XYZ file of C-alpha atoms in Angstrom:
610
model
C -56.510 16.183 43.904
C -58.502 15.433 47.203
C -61.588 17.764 45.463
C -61.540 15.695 42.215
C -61.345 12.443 44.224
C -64.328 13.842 46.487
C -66.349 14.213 43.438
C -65.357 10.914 41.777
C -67.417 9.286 44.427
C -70.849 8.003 44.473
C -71.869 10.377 47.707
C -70.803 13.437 45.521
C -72.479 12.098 42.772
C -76.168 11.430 44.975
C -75.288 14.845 46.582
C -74.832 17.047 43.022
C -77.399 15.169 41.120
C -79.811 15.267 44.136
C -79.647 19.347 44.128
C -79.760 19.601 40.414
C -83.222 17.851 39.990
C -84.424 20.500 42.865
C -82.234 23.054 40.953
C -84.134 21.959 37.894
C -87.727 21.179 39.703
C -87.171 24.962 41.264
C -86.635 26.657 38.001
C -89.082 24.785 36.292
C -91.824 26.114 39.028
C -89.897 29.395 39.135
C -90.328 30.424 35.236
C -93.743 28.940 35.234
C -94.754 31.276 38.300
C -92.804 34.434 37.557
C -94.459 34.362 33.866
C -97.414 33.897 35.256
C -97.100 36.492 38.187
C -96.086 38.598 35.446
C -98.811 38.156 33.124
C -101.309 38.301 36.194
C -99.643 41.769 36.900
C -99.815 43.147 33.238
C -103.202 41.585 32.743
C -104.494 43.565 35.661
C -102.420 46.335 35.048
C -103.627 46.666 31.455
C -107.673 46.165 32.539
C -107.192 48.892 35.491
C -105.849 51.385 32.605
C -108.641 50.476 30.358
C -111.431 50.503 32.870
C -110.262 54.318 33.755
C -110.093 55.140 29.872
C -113.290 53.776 29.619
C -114.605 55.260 32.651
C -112.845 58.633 31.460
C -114.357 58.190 27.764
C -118.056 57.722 29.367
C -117.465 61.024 31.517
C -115.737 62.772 28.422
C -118.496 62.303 25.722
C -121.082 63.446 29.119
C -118.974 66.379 28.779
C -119.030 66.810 25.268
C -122.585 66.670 24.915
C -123.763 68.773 28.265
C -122.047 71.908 27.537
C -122.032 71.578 23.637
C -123.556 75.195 22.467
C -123.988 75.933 26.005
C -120.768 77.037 27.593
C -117.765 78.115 25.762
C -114.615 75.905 24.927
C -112.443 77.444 27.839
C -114.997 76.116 30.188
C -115.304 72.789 28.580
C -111.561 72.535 28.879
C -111.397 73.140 31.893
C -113.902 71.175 33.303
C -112.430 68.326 31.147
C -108.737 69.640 33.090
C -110.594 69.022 36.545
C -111.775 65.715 35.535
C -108.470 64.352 34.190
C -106.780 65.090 37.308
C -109.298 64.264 39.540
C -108.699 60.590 37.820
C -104.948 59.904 39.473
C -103.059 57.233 38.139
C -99.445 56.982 39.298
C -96.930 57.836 36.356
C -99.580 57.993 33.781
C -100.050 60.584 30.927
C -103.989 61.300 30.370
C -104.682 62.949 27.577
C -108.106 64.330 25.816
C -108.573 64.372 21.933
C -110.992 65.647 19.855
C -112.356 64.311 16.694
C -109.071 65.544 14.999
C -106.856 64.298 17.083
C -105.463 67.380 18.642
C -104.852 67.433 22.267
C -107.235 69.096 23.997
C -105.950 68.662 27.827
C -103.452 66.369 29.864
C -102.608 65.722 32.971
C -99.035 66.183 33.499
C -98.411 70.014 33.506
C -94.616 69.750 31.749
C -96.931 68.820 28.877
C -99.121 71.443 28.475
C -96.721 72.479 25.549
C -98.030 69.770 23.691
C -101.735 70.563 24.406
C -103.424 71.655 20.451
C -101.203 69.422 18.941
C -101.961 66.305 17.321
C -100.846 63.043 18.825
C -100.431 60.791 15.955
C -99.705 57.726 17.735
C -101.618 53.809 15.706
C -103.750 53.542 18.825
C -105.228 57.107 18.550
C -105.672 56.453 14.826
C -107.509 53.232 16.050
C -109.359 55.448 18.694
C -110.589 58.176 16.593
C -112.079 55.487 14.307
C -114.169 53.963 16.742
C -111.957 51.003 17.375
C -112.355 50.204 21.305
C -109.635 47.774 22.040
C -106.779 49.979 21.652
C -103.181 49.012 23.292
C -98.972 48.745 22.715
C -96.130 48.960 24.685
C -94.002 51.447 24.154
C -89.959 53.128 25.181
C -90.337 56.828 26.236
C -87.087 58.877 25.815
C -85.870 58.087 29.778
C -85.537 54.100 28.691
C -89.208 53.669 30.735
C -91.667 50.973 29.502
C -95.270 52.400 29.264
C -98.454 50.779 28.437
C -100.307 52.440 25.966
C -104.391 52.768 26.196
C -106.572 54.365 24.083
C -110.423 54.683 23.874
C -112.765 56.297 21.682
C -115.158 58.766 22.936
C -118.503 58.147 21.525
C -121.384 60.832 22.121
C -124.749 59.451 20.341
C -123.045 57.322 17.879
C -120.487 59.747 16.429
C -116.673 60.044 17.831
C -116.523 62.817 19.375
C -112.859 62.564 20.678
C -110.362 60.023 22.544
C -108.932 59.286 25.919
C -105.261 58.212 25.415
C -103.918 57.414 28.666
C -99.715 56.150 28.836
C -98.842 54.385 32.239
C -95.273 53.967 33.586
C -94.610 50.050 34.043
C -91.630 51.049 36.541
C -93.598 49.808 39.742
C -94.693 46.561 38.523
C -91.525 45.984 37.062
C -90.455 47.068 40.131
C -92.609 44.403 41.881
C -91.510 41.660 39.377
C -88.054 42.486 40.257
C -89.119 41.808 44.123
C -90.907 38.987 43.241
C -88.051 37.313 41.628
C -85.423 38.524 44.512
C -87.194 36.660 47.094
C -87.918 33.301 44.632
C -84.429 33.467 44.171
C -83.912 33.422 47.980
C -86.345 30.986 48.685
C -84.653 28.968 45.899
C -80.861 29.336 47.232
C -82.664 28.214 50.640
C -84.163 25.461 49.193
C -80.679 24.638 47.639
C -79.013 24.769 51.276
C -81.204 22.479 52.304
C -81.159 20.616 50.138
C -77.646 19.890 49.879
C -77.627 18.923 53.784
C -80.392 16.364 53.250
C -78.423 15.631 50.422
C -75.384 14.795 52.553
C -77.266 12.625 55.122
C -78.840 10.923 52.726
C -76.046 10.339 50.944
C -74.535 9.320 53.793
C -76.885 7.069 54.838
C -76.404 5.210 51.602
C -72.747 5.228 51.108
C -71.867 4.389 54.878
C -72.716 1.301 54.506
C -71.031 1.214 51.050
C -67.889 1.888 53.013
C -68.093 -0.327 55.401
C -69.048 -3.339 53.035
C -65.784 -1.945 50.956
C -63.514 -2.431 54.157
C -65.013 -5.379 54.816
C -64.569 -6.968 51.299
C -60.800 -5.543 51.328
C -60.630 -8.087 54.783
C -62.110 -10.780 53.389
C -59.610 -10.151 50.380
C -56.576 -10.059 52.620
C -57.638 -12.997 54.900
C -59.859 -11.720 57.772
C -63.017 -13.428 57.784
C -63.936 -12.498 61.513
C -65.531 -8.468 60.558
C -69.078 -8.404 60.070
C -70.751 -5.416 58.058
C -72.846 -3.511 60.515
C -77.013 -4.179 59.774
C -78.368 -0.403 59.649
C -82.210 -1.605 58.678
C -84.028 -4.025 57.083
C -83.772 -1.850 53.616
C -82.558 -2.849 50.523
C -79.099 -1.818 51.595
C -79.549 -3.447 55.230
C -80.289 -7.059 53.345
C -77.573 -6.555 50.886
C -75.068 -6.337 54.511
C -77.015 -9.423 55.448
C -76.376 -11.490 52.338
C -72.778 -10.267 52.272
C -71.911 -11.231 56.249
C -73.814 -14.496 54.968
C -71.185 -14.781 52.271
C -68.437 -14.088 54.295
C -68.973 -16.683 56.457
C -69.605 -19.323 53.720
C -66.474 -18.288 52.090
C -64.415 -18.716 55.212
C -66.304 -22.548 55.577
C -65.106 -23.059 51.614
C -61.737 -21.758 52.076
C -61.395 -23.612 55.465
C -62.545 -26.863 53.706
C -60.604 -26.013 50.355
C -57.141 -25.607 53.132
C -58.550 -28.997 54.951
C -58.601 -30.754 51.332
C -55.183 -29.217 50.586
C -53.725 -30.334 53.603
C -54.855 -33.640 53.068
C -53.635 -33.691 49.538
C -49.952 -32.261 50.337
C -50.123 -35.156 52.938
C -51.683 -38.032 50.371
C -48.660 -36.958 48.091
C -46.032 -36.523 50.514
C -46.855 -40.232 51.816
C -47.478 -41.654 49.014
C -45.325 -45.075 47.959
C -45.802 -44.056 44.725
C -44.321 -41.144 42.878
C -46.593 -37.963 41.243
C -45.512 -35.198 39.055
C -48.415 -33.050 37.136
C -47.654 -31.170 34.259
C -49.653 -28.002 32.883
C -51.186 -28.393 28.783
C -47.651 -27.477 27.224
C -46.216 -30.721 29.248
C -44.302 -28.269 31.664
C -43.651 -29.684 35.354
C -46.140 -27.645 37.964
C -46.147 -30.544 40.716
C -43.851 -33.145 41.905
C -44.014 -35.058 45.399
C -41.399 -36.172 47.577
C -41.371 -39.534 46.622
C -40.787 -38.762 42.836
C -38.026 -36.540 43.188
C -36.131 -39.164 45.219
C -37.062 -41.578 42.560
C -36.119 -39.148 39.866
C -32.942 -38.063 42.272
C -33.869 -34.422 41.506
C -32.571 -32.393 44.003
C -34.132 -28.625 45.023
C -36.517 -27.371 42.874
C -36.508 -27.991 39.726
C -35.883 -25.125 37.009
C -38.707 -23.013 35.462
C -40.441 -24.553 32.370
C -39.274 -27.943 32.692
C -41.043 -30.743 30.713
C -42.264 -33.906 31.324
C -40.715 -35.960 28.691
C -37.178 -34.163 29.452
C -37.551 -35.282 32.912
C -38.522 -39.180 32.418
C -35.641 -39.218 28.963
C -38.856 -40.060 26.825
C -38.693 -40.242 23.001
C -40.073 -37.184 21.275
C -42.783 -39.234 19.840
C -43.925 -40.401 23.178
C -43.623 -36.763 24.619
C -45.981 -35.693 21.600
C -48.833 -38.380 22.908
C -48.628 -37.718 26.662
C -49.163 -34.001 26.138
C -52.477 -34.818 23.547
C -53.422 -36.390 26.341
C -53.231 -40.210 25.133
C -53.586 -42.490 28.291
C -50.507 -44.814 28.024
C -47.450 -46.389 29.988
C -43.989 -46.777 29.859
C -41.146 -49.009 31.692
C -38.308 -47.186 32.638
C -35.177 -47.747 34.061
C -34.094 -44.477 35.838
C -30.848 -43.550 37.825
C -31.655 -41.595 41.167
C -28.037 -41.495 41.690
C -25.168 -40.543 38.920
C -23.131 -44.702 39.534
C -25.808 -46.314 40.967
C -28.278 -49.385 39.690
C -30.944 -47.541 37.694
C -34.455 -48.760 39.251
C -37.455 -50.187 37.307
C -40.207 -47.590 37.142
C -43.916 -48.339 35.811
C -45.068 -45.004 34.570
C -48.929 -44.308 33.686
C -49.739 -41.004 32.214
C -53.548 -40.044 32.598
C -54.856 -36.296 31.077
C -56.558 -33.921 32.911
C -59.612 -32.685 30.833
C -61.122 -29.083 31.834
C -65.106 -29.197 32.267
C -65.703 -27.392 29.922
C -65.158 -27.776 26.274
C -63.198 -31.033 27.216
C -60.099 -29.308 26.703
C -56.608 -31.485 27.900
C -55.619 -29.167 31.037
C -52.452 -31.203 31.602
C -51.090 -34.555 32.593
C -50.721 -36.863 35.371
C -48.203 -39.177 35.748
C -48.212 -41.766 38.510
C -44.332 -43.451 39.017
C -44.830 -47.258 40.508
C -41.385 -48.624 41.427
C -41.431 -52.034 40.692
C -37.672 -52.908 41.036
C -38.445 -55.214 44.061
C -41.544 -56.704 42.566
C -39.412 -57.736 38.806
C -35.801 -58.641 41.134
C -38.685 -60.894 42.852
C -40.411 -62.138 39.527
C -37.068 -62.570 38.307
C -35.996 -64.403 41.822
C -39.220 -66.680 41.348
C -38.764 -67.868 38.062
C -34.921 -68.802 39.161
C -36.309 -70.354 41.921
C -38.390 -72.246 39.540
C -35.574 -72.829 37.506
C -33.264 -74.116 40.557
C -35.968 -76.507 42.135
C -36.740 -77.601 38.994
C -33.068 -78.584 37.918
C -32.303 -79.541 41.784
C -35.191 -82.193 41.767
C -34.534 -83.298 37.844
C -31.362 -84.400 38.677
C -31.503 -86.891 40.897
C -35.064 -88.033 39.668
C -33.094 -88.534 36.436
C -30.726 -90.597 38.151
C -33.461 -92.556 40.288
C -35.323 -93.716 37.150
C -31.999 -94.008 35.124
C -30.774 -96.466 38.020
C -34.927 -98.096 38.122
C -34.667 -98.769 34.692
C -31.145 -100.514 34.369
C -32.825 -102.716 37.423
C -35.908 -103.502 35.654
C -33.522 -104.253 32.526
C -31.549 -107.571 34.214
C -29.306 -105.732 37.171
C -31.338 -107.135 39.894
C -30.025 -109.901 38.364
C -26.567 -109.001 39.274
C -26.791 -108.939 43.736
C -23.463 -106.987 43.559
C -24.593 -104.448 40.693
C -28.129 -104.297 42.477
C -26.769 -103.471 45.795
C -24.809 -100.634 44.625
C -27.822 -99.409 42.481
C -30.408 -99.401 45.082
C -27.768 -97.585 47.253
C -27.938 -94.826 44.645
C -31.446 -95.138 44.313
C -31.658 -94.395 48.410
C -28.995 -91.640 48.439
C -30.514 -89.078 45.754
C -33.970 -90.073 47.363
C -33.022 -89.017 50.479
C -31.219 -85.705 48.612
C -34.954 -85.114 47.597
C -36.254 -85.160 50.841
C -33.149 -82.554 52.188
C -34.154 -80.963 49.573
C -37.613 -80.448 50.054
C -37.443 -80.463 53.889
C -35.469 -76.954 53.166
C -37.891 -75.891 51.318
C -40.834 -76.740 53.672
C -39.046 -74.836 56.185
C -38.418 -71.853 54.172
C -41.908 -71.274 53.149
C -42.803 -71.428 56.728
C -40.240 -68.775 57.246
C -41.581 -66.876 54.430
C -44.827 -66.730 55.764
C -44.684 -66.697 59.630
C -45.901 -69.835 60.490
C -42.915 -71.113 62.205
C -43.240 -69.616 65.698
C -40.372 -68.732 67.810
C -40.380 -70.254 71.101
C -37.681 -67.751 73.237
C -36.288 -68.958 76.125
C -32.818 -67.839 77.943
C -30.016 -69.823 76.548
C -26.701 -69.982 77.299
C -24.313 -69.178 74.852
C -21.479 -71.245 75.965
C -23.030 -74.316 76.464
C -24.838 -73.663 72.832
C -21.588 -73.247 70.910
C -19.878 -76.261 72.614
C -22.778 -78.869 71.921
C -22.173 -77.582 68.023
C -18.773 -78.724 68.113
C -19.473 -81.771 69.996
C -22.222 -82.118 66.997
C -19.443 -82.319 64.570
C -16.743 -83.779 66.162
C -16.682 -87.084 64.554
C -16.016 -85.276 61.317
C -13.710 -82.730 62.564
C -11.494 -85.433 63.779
C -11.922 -87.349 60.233
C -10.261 -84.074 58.520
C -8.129 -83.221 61.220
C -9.387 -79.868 62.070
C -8.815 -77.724 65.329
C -12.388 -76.405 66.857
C -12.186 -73.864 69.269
C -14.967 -71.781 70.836
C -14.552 -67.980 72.733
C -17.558 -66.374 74.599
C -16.764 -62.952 76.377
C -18.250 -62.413 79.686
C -20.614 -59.756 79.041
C -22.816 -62.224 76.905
C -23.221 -65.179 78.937
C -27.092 -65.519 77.852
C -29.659 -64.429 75.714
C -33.072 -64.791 75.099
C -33.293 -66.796 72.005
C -34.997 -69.950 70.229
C -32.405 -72.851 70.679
C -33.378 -74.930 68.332
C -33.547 -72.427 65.401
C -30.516 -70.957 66.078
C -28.608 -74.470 66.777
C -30.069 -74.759 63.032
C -28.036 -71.831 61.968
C -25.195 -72.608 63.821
C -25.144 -76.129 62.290
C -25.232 -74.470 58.739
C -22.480 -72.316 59.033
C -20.647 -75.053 60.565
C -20.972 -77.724 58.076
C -20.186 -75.078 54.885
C -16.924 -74.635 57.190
C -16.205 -77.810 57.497
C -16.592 -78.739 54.043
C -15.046 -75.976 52.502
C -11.787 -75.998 55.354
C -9.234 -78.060 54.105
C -7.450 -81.220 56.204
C -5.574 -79.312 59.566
C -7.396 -76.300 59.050
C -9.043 -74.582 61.703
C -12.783 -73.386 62.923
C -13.278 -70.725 65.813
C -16.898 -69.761 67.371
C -17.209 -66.290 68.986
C -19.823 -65.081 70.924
C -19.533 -61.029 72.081
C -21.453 -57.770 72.271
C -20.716 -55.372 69.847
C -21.038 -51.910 69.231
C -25.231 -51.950 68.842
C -25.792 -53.610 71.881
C -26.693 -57.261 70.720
C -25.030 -60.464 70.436
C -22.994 -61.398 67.352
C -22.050 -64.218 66.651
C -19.250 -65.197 64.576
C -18.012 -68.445 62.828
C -14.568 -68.588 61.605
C -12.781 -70.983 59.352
C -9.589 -71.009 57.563
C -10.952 -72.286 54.388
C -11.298 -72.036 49.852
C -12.926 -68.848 50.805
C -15.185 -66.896 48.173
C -14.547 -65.081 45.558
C -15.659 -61.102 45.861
C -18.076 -61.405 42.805
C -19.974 -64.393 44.392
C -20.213 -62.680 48.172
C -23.283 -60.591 47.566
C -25.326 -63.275 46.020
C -24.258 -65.895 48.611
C -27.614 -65.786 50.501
C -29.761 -66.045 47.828
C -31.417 -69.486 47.556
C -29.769 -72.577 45.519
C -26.947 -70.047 44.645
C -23.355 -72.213 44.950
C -20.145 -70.754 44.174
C -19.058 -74.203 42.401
C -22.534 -75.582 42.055
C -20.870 -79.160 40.722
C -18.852 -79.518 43.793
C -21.426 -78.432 46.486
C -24.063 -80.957 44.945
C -21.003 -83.580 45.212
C -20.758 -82.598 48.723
C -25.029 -83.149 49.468
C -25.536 -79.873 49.599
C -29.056 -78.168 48.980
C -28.055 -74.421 48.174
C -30.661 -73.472 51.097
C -28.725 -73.736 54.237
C -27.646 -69.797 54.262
C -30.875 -68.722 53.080
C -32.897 -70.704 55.766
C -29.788 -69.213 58.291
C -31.171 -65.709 57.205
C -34.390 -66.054 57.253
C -34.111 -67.640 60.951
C -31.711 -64.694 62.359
C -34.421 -62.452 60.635
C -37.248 -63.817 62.409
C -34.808 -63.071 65.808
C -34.726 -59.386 64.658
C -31.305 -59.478 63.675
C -28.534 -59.810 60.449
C -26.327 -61.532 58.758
C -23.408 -60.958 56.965
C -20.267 -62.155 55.452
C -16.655 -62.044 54.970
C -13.993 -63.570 52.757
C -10.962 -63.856 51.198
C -9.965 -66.397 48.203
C -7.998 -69.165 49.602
C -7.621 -67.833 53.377
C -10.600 -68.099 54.779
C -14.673 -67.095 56.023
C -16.169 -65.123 58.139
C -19.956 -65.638 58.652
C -21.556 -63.029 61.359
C -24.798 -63.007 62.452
C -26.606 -60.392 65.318
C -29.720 -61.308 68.055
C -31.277 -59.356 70.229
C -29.808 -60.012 74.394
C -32.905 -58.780 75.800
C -36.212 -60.916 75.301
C -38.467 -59.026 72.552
C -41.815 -58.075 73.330
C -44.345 -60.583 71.218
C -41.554 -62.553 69.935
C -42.646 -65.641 72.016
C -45.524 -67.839 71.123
């Protein structure tokens, strides 16, 4: 498996196809020079064999036509004998024809059987007829391959004979053979070689291969602090360069993309407003803190989940969001299974891809807006209330104005008693909108606190004293109890002499004839001062407790106005105790009684004095 993987890379690959093309160049140059060695070696081969047939035909026909009709045929034989022997040629058959064709000497002596005998052979034919250019290959009987020659032998212009001359091939075969062994040498060699240079140049390529490979597989899995080694300023060596170069750019995008993310996790996670982002089938992918608390969903939520199941939207509405229709809705969700559901302002906005335009999903931004409509709703009732308060006795002003201007100023007795009406709602309007002066300073920190160290004592007994004349008219028993670990605080008399005086006269209104009224100043549990005023009145009823701060609210609104009441002393008591840093809260049973607590800060507050 290691072998096959070896030569599935690319340095096997440069490495095999780098010593075939100088397998291929080698062979190429090896068939073109053997051939041509060998038809070199046959060419000369061939013109040696017929330059010593034609050398032997010139000497031949001299011989023929010296001793014709001089000497007898022995001696012509055997001078042509001498002569054929004389002319050596390794492995070679000479032979001498006459005009017939019949063998008239050779020069191998195993043949002399043959010698009167006609040799019958296509180039003799050729020979005899005067052709010169006379030549074949040719098998003898021992599997040798001989080149055939033969020439005519021309005395005057007559043939007179032929020279036929058959040369063994064995020792330029022979040569061929050694030619070839050592090109096949030098080409195994060459092979050697070249698979070496092969490996260190395909090393020199694919090193740096490898190392950009273990350097992308880094990068991959996080490490952006390897560089690729530079090995030159090749192709290669600038490829390392514009990869480190990349590397380090990708490290700045993914370290800004991180920065970006960070900042986004921490936009959403702080954000007043809720956010939940939906993929393009409407399914949940995204959901900050703030939304789940306003959706009460608690741990994640399960896979898949829509939008539209989420929020309890209509399937219509669903539908629209996920075509990505920009829209909003109203809700009123539940974060909590028995609790007030809260009003929600939801606006859905699509995501569109960049290209094709494509919806990608939805976002959809959750505004809670219960505070802002219980405070709409609070304004127009305090619209309402002032409105009502102020008709009222203006009604009654020009009601009384009118009956004057129609004859009772006429009538001293009737006129007195009118006017007197005439001065008491008046002054009821200016209670009335003396409170509400005071409030909006309140409301908008304009009315400074001035802190100074007061002591308690002393400030709950001059509120009695305040309201002894009336406490004696009903016959009620004051009392006032102030612990010894609050003796004084740091607090704005006047303000809280205000309070005091609220709580005071709604206790003394509300306390029947011999009831009783305690003050009590101590330390509680938190560390501040609370105090408490007690009375043994009507009390409230439970519905009416929670709504007895708001402003202009009266538990028997016909009575209270009776009484020249405003409806604002509590709320102006909260907002004061507020300013101090502290609360307010009440307690009470029908027909036994009120307790009204409020808390302030013993130490002096830091900035809390103008």
């Amino acid at each position: 498996m290691k072998a096959l993987s070896f030569f599935r890379t690319i340095q096997a690959r440069l490495i095999v196809i780098y010593v075939l093309l100088i397998l291929i160049a080698m062979q190429l140059i090896g068939v073109y020079f053997v051939s041509s060695m060998k038809n070199s070696l046959t060419d000369n081969f061939t013109k040696d064999l017929k330059a010593r047939a034609e050398m032997l035909s010139i000497l031949t026909a001299d011989k023929f036509g010296s001793e014709t009709g001089t000497a007898d045929e022995e001696s012509a034989v055997e001078s042509l004998r001498g002569m054929v022997n004389n002319l050596y040629i390794n492995g070679a058959e000479i032979q001498v024809l006459d005009a017939s064709g019949k063998i008239i000497t050779t020069s191998i002596p195993s043949q002399n059987d043959y010698v009167g005998q006609r040799n019958t052979q296509t180039v003799v034919s050729r020979a005899l007829q005067g052709i010169s250019d006379n030549e074949e290959y040719i098998i003898a009987d021992d599997n040798v391959r001989k080149k055939v020659v033969a020439k005519p032998v021309i005395s005057g212009d007559k043939v007179v004979g032929a020279i036929y001359i058959a040369a063994d091939m064995k020792d330029l075969y022979a040569t061929m053979s050694r030619i070839n062994s050592v090109f096949l040498s030098g080409l195994l060699l060459a092979l050697a070689l070249t698979a070496v240079l092969g490996v260190i140049l395909a090393h020199t390529i694919t090193h740096p291969i490898k190392e950009m490979t273990k350097h992308a597989t880094a990068v991959a899995e996080g490490r952006f602090n390897r560089k690729v080694p530079v090995f030159g300023n090749d192709e290669i060596g600038q490829l390392s360069q514009a990869f480190n170069y990349m590397t380090d750019r990708l490290r700045e995008a993914l370290l800004q993309n991180e920065e970006e993310k960070e900042k986004l996790s921490s936009i959403l996670a702080n954000m007043s407003d809720g956010v939940v982002a939906t993929d393009e089938s409407g399914a949940v992918i995204l959901m900050n803190t703030r939304a789940a608390l306003m959706l009460g969903a608690e741990g994640p939520l399960p896979a898949g989940a829509s939008l539209g199941g989420l929020l309890g939207l209509e399937p219509e509405q669903s539908v629209s969001v996920t075509q990505g229709v920009p829209q909003s809705a109203m809700l009123h969700l539940s974060p909590m299974v028995g609790e007030d559901p809260n009003i929600v302002r939801v606006t859905f906005t699509p995501i569109h891809r960049r290209e094709g335009g494509r919806i990608a999903g939805t976002i959809a931004v959750l505004q809670d807006v219960t505070e802002q409509e219980n405070l709409e709703e609070s304004r127009r009732e305090f619209v309402a209330n002032v409105s009502h308060e102020l008709r009222t006795p203006l009604t009654t002003i020009k009601s009384y104005a009118e009956a004057l201007d129609d004859g009772a100023l006429e009538d001293p007795q009737l006129a007195v008693r009118f006017v007197g009406v005439i001065r008491n709602e008046t002054e009821r309007m200016i209670r009335l909108v003396t409170d509400l002066l005071h409030l909006s300073r309140l409301d908008s920190k304009e009315s400074s606190l001035r802190i100074q160290q007061t002591d308690i004592t002393e400030m709950l007994e001059d509120v009695a004293d305040r309201f002894s004349f009336q406490i004696r008219q009903k016959r009620i028993h004051i009392s006032t109890r102030v612990r010894k670990d609050v003796a004084t605080a740091w607090l704005d008399r006047d303000q809280i002499d205000q309070v005091l005086g609220n709580l005071v006269s709604n206790a003394l209104k509300y306390t029947p004839e011999g009831g009783t009224i305690q003050l009590e100043a101590h330390k509680n549990e938190d560390g501040m001062l609370a105090v408490s005023v007690r009375d043994s009145g009507i009390g409230i009823p439970k519905k009416d407790i929670e709504r007895i701060f708001e402003r202009f609210y009266r538990v028997d609104k016909a009575r209270s106005r009776n009484m020249g009441g405003t409806g604002l002393g509590l709320s102006i008591a909260r907002e004061i105790v507020k300013a101090h840093g502290g609360s307010i809260s009440l307690q009470s049973e029908l027909n036994e009684g009120s307790v009204v607590t409020f808390t302030l800060p013993l130490m002096k507050q830091r900035g809390s004095e103008a």
